[in-house]
Short mmCIF file of C-alpha atoms and ligand atoms in Angstrom, two decimals:
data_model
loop_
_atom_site.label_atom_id
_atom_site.label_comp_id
_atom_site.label_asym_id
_atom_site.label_seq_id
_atom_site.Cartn_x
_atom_site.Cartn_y
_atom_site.Cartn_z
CA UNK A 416 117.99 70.94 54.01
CA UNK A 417 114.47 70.27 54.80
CA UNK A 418 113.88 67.51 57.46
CA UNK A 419 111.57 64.44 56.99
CA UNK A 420 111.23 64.87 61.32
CA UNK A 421 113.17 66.98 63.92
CA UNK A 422 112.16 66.22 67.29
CA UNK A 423 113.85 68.59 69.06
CA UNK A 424 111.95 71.14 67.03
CA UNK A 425 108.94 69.56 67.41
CA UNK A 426 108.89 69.90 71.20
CA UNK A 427 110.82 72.85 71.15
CA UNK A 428 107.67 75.08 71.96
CA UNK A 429 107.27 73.23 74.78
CA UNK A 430 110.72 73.23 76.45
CA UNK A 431 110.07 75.33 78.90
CA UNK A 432 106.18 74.06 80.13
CA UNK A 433 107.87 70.26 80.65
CA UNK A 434 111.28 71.78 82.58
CA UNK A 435 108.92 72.62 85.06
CA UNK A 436 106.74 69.72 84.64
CA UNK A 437 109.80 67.30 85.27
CA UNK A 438 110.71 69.59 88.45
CA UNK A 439 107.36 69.24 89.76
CA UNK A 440 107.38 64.57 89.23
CA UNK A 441 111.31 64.95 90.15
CA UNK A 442 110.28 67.01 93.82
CA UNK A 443 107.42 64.86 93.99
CA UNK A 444 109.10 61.49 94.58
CA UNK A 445 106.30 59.71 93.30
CA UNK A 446 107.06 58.29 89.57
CA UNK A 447 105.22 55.55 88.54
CA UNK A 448 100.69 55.67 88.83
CA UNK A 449 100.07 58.86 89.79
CA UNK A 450 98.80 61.70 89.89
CA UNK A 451 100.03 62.93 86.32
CA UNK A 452 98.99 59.70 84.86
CA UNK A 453 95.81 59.47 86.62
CA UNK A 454 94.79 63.53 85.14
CA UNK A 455 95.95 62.07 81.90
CA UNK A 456 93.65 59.27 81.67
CA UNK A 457 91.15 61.45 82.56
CA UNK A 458 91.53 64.07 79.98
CA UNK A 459 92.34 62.02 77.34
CA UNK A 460 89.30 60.06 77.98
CA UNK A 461 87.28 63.22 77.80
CA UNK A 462 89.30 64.14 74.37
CA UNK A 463 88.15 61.02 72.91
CA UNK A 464 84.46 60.83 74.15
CA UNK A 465 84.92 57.54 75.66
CA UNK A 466 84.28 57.09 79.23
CA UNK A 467 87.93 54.95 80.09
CA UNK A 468 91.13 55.72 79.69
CA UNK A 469 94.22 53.24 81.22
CA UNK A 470 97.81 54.49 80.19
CA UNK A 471 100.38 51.36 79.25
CA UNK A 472 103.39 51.68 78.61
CA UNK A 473 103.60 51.55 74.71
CA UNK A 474 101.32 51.11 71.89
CA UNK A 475 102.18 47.71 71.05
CA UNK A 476 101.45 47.07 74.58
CA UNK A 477 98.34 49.07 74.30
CA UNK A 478 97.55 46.36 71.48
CA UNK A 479 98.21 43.24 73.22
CA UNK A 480 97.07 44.11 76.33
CA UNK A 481 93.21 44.65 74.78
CA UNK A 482 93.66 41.87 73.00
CA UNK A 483 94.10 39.78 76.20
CA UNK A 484 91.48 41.28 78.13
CA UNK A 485 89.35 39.20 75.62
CA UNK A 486 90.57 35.83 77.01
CA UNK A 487 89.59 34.42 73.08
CA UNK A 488 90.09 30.74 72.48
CA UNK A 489 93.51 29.04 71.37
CA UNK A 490 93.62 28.86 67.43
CA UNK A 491 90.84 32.13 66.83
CA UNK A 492 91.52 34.32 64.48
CA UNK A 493 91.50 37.93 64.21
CA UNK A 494 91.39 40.01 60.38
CA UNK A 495 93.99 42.78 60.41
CA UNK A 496 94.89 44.57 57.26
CA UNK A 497 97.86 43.63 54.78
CA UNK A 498 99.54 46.66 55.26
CA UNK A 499 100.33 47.70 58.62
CA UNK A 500 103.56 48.53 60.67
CA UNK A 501 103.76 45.27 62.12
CA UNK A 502 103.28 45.93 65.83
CA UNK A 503 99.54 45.20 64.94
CA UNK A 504 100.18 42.16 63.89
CA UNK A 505 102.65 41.19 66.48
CA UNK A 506 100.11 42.21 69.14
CA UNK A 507 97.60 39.15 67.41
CA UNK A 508 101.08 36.86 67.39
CA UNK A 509 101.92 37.47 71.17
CA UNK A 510 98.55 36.32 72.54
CA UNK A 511 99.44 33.13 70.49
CA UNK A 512 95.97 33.26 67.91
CA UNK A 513 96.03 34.20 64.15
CA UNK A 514 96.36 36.95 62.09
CA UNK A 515 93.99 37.18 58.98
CA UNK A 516 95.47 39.66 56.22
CA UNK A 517 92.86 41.46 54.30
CA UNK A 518 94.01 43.54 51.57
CA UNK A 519 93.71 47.73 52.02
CA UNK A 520 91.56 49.89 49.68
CA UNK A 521 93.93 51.38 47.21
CA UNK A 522 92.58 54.67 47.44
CA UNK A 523 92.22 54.86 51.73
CA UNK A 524 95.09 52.69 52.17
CA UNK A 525 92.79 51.23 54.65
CA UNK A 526 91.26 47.58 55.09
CA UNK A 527 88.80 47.45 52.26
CA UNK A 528 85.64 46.78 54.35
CA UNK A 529 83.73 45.54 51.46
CA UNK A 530 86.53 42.42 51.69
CA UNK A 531 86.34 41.58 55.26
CA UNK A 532 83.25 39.50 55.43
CA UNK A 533 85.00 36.91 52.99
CA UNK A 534 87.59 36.35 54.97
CA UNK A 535 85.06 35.50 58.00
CA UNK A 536 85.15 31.95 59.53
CA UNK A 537 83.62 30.30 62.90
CA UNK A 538 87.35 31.13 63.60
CA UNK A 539 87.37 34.67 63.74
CA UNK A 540 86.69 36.36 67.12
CA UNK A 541 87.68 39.67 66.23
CA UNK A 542 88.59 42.47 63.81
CA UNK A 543 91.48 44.85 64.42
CA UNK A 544 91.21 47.84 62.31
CA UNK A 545 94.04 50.38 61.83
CA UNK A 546 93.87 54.07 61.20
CA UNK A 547 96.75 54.43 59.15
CA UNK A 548 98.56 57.55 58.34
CA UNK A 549 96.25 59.41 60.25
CA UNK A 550 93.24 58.76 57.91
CA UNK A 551 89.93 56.74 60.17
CA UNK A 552 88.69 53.39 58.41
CA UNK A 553 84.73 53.16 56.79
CA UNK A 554 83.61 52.35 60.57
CA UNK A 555 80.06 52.35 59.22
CA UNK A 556 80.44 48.90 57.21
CA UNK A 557 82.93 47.80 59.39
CA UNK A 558 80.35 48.21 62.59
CA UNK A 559 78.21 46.54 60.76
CA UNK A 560 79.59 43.62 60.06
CA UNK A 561 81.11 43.37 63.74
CA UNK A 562 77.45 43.50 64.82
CA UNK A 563 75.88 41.10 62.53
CA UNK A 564 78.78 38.56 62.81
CA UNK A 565 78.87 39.37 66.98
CA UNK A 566 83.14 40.29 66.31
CA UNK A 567 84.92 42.40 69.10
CA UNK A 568 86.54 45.60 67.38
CA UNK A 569 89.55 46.78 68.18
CA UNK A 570 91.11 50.02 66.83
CA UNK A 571 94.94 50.44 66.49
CA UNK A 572 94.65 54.72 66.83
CA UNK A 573 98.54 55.04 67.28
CA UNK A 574 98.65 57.17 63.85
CA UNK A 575 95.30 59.32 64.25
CA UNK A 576 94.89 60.96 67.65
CA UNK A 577 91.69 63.26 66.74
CA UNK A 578 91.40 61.80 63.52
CA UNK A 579 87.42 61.46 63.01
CA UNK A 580 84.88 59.66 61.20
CA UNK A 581 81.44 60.89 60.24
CA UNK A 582 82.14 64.27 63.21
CA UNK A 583 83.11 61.03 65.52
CA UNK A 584 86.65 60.53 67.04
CA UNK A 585 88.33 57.32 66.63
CA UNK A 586 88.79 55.21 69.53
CA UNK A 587 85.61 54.84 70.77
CA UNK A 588 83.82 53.37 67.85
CA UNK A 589 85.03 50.09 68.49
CA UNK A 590 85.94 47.75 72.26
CA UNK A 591 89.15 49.06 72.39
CA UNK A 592 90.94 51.90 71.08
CA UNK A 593 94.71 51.55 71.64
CA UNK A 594 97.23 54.68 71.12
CA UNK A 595 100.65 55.27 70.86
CA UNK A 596 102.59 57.95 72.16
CA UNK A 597 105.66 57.02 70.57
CA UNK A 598 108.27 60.58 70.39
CA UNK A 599 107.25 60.79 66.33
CA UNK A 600 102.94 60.43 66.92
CA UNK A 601 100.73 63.40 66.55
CA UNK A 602 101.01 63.09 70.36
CA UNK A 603 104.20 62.08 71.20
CA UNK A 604 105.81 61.83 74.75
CA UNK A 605 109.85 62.07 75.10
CA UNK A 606 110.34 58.54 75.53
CA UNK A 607 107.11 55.48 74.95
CA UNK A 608 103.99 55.70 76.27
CA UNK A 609 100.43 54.07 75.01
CA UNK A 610 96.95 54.31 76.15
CA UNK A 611 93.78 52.23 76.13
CA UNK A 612 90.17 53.52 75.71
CA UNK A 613 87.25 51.49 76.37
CA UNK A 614 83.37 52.63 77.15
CA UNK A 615 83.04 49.21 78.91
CA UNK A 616 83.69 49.47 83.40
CA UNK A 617 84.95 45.43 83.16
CA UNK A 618 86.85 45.92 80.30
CA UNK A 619 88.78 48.93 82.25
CA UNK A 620 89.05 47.52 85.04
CA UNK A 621 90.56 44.39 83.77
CA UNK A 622 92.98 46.46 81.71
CA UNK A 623 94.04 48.34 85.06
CA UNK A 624 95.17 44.75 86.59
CA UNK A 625 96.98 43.61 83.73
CA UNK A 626 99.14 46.46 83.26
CA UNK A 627 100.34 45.79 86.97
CA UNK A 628 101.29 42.13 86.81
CA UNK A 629 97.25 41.72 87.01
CA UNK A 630 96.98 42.80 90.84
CA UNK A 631 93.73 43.83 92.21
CA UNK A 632 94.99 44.52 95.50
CA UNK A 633 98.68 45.45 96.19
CA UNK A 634 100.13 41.70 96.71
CA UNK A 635 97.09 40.12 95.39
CA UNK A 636 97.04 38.97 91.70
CA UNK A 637 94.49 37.60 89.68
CA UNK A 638 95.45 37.80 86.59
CA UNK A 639 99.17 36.67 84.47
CA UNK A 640 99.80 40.37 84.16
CA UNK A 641 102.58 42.48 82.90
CA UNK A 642 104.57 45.40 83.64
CA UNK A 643 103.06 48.35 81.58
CA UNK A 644 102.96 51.14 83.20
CA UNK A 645 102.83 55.07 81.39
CA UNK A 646 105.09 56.88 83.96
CA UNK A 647 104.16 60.18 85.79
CA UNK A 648 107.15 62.23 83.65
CA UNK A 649 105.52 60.77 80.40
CA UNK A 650 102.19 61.75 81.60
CA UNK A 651 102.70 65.19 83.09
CA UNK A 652 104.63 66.03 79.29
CA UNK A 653 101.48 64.29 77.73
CA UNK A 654 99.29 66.69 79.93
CA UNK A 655 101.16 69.39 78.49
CA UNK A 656 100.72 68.31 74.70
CA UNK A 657 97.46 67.22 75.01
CA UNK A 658 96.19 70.60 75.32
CA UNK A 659 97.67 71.99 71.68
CA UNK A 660 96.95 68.32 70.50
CA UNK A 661 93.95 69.82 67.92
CA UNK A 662 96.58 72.99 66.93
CA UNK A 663 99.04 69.97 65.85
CA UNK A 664 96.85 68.69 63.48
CA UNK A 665 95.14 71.78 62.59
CA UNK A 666 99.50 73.27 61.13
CA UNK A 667 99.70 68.99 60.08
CA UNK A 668 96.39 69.34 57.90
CA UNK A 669 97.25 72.72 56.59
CA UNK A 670 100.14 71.52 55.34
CA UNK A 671 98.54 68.61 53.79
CA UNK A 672 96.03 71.12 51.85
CA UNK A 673 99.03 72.78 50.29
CA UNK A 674 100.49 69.66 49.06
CA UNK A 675 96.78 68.71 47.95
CA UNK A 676 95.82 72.17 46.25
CA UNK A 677 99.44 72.27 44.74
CA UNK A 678 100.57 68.96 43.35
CA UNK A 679 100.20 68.59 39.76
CA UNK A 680 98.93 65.25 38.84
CA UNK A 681 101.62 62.63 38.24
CA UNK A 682 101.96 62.38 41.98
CA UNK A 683 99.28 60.11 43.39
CA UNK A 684 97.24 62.01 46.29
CA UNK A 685 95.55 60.80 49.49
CA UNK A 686 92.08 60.69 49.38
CA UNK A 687 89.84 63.56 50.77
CA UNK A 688 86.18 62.57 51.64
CA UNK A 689 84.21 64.79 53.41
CA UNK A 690 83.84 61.80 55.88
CA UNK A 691 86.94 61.28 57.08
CA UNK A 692 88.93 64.24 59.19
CA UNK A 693 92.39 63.28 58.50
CA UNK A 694 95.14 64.01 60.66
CA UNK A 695 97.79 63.36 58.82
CA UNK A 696 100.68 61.32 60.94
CA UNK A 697 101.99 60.92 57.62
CA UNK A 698 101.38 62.39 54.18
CA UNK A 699 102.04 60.07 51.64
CA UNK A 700 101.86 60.27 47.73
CA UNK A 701 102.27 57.25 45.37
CA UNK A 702 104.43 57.44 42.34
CA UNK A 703 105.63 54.88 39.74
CA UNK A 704 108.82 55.71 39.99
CA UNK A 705 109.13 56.17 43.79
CA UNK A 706 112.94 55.42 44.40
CA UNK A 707 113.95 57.82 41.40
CA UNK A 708 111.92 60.39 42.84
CA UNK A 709 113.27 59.70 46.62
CA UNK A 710 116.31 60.03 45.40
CA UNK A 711 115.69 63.35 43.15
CA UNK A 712 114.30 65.01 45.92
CA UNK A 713 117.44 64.21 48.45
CA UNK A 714 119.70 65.63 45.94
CA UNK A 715 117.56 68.48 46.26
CA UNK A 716 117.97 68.79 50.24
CA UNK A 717 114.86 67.55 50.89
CA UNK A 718 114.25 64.07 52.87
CA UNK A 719 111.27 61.54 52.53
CA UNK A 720 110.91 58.48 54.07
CA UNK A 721 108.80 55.49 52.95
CA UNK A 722 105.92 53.78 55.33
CA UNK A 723 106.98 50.90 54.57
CA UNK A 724 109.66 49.68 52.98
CA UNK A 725 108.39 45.65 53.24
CA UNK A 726 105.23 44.31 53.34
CA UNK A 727 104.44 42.55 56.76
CA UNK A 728 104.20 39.39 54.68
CA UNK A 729 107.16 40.10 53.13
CA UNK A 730 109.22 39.98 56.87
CA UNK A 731 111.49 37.45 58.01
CA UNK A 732 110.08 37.41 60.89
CA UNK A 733 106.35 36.19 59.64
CA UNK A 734 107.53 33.91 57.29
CA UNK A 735 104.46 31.83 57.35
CA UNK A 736 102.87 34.07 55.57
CA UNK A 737 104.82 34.53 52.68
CA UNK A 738 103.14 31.73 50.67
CA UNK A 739 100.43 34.53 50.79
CA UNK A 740 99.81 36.83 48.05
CA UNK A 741 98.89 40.46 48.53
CA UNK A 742 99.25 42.45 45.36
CA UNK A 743 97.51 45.61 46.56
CA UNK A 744 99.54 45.81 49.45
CA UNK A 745 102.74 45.40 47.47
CA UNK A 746 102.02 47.83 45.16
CA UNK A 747 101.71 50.35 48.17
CA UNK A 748 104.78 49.37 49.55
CA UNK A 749 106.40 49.75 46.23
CA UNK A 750 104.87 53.47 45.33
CA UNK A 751 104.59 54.96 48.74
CA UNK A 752 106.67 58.28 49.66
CA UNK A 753 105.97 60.30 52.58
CA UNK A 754 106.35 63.83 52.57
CA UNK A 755 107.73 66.37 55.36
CA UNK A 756 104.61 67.19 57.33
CA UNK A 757 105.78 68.09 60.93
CA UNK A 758 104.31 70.07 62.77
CA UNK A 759 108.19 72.44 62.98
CA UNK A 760 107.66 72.87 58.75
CA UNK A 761 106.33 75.86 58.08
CA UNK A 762 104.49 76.93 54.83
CA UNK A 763 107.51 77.89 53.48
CA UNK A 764 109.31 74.47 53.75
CA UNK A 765 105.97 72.48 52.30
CA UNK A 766 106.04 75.37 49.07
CA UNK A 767 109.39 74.67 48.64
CA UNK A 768 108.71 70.84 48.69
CA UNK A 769 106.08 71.40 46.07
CA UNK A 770 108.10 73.29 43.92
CA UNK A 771 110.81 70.87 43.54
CA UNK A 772 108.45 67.59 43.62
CA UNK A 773 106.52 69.62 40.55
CA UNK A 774 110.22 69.41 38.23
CA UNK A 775 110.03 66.24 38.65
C1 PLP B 1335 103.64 53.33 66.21
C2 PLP B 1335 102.65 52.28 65.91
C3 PLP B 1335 102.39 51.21 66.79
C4 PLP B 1335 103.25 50.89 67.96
O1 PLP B 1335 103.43 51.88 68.89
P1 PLP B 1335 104.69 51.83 69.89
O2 PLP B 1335 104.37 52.88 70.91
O3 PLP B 1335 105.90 52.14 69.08
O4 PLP B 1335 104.74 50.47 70.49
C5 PLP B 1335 101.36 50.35 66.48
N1 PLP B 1335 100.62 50.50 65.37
C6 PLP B 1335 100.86 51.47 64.49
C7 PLP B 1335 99.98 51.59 63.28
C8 PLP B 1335 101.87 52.40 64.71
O5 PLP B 1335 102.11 53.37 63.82
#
């Protein structure tokens, strides 16, 4: 059988580096803002080339908290894409303003940038891009048009730590660049964990109050903060990871090239632009008859899974937007299959995936 994910494999390298690290936080008695998190921030900072860094305690917190930090009017609106997990568009949702769906790029499965600007109103206050499967958006147009229409940008990075654009990370392009460390990521930590980057001091400093029930001063609040915290034993792992981060998505987009120098052409390939370094949190192919082939490829000991299943429009939950039409984004949702691409599979694995997906 060949695993869609195995956790245990993916951090088994690593066993023995975090038994100590979880000896060192457990002897230390301090848990929660310390030292750990505070060398995290630090580093990961560094890694991105922004100059902040504030760990939270998941990525959908990560969203919502830079979100608030903006303090935008009742009723704004901010322009997310159609088809994202929906903790991006929950993040909008819980500061109470409005999500604007714009339709992805069929061949980036990215906002189409060339759409945004329609979708523009005194309303809007914001765009929230999302890096999804690991693959950066056309930041160039989309700066733009944050510029010339004075927009706050906010990146959701929690599928494309390292992922660049143009030789530039993600995350710092835009106000806010908010990760997730969630155990499946290209960083993961054993349990959740998210991050903020920012280049901007107030911005950073507001973030570090809000994440704390908005204290300033221990006892003194001056903000309606939360509880959000990345703790010291999800840090000092993350310290550990962080270092081998790049060697995780150098096996991750090694893989990808076999699938993408292998595949024979029925299957429907991710793009590969010599602008975009993709870091493939998911490789995904698009086929026609995706639940025939799901299925084929099960019966052949190999599991797939599918990112996603149902549009965001499509969710019970958002039901106000299903008077919305978004045929781009359901035709993703209907194709989409995601290959194995952990970083556990070996050549082997992805060569054996290829020669079965080729029968087909
Ligand atoms: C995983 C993910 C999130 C949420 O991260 P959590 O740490 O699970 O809260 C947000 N956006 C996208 C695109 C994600 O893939």
């Amino acid at each position: 059988m060949i695993e869609y994910e195995n956790l245990a494999k993916v951090n088994q390298p690593f066993f023995d580096k975090f038994k100590r690290a979880f000896k060192d936080v457990l002897e230390s008695g301090w848990y929660i803002l310390g030292g750990e998190v505070q060398k995290f921030e630090k580093e990961f900072a560094s890694y991105n080339n922004v100059r902040y860094c504030s760990g939270v305690a998941s990525g959908l917190d990560a969203l919502i908290l830079s979100i608030q930090v903006l303090e935008l009017e009742k009723g704004s609106e901010i322009i997310v894409p159609s088809n994202t997990y929906i903790a991006t568009i929950l993040a909008i949702l819980k500061n109470g303003l409005i999500p604007v769906l714009v339709e992805p790029d069929i061949k980036t499965y990215n906002i189409d940038s060339l759409k945004i600007e329609t979708f523009i109103t005194s309303k809007t206050k914001a765009v929230l891009v999302v890096h999804l499967y690991g693959k950066p958006c056309e930041m160039d147009t989309i700066l733009d048009i944050c510029k010339r229409k004075k927009l706050y940008l906010i990146e959701d990075c929690a599928q494309a730590h390292g992922a660049e654009y143009k030789g530039r990370k993600v995350g710092g392009f835009g106000d806010f660049g908010a990760f997730s460390f969630y155990p499946t990521k290209n960083l993961g930590c054993l349990g959740d964990g998210g991050a903020i980057t920012t280049n901007k001091s107030e911005y950073h400093d507001k973030i570090k109050m809000l994440r704390n029930y908005g204290s300033d001063k221990k006892y003194h609040n001056k903000y309606i903060g939360i509880n959000s915290r990345l703790d010291e034993i999800q840090a000092s792992f993350l310290n550990i990871k962080l270092k081998v981060l790049d060697h995780i998505n150098q096996h991750k987009r090694t893989l990808a090239q076999l699938y993408l120098d292998n595949l024979k052409d029925d299957h429907i390939l991710p793009l590969v632009h010599k602008d975009f370094f993709d870091v493939y949190h998911i490789f995904n192919i698009r086929h026609e008859k995706r639940d025939e082939l799901k299925a084929y490829l099960l019966k052949n000991n190999i599991k797939t899974e599918i990112h996603y299943p149902v549009a965001p429009h499509k969710q019970k939950a958002l039901s106000f937007l299903s008077d919305q039409s978004f045929p781009i984004s359901e035709e993703i949702h209907k194709t989409t299959l995601s290959l194995p691409v952990s970083y556990f599979h070996t050549k082997d694995d992805i060569l054996k995936v290829i020669e079965v997906l080729n029968k087909f």
